[in-house]
CSV table of C-alpha atoms in Angstrom, one decimal:
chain,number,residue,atom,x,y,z
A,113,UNK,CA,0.0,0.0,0.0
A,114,UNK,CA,2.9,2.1,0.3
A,115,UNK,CA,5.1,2.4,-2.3
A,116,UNK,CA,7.2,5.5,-1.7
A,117,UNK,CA,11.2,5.2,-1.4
A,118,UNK,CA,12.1,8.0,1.3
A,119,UNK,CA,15.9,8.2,2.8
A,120,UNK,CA,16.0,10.4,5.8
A,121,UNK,CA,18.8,10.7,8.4
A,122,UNK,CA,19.5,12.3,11.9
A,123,UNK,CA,21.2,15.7,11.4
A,124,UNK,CA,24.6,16.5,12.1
A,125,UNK,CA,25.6,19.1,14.3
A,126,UNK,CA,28.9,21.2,13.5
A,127,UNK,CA,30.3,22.8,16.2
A,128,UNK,CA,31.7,26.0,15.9
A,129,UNK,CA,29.3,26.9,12.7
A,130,UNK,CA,26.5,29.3,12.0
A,131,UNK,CA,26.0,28.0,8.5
A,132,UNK,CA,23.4,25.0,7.8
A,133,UNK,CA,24.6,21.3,6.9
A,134,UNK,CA,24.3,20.8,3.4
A,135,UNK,CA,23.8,17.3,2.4
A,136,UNK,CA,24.2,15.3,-0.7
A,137,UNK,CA,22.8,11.8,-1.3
A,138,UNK,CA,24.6,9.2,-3.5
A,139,UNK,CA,23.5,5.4,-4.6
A,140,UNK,CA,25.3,2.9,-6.2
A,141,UNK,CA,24.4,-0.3,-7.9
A,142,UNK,CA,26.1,-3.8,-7.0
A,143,UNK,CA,29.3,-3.4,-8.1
A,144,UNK,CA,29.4,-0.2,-9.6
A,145,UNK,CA,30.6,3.3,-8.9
A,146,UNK,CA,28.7,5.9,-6.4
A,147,UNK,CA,26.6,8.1,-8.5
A,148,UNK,CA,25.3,11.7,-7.3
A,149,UNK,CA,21.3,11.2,-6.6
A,150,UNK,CA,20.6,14.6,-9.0
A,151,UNK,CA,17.8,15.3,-11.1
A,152,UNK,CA,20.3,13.6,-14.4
A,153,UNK,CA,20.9,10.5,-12.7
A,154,UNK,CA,17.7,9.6,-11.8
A,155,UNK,CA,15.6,12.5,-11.7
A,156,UNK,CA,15.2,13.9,-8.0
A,157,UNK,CA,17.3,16.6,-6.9
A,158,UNK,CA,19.5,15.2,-3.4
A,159,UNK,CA,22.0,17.3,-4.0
A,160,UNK,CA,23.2,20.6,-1.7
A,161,UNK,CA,19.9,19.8,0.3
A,162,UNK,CA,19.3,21.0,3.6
A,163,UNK,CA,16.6,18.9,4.6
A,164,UNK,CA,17.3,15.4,6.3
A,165,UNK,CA,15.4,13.4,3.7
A,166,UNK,CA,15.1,12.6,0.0
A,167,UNK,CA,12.6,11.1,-1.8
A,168,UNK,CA,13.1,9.0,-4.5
A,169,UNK,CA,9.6,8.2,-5.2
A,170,UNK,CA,8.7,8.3,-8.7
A,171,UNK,CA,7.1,11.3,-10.3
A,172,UNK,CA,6.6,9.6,-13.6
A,173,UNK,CA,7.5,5.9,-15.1
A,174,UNK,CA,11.3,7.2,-16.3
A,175,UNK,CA,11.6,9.2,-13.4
A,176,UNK,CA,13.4,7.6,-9.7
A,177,UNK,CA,14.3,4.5,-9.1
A,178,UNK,CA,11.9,1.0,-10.1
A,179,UNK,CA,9.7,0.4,-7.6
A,180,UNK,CA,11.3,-3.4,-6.8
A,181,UNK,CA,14.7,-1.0,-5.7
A,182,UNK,CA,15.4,-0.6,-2.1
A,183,UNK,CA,16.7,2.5,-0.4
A,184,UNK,CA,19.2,2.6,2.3
């Protein structure tokens, strides 16, 4: 009933900064390279994100990752 694929993770304090944590997600298949999770790889922007999630639920068919994909 729920098919979205949403990473999230606890934030990470610096210490002796005003400036927000800027995060950037990356995947990799078995056996491959890590790949930048931005809106050319796969089509969602994770990428110099604030926010302490990403979803890579699918927007359209050629869009995210296929729904039998897990993300971790």
């Amino acid at each position: 009933y729920n098919a979205e694929q949403v990473l999230s993770w606890e934030p990470v304090a610096l210490s002796n900064s005003t400036r927000p944590v800027v995060y950037q997600v990356q995947f990799k298949y078995t056996d491959s390279k890590w790949f930048t999770a931005d809106i050319m790889s796969i089509g969602v922007n994770c990428t110099q994100i604030t926010a302490t999630e990403c979803d890579f639920t699918a927007a359209s068919p050629s869009a995210g990752f296929p729904m039998d994909f897990n993300v971790t």
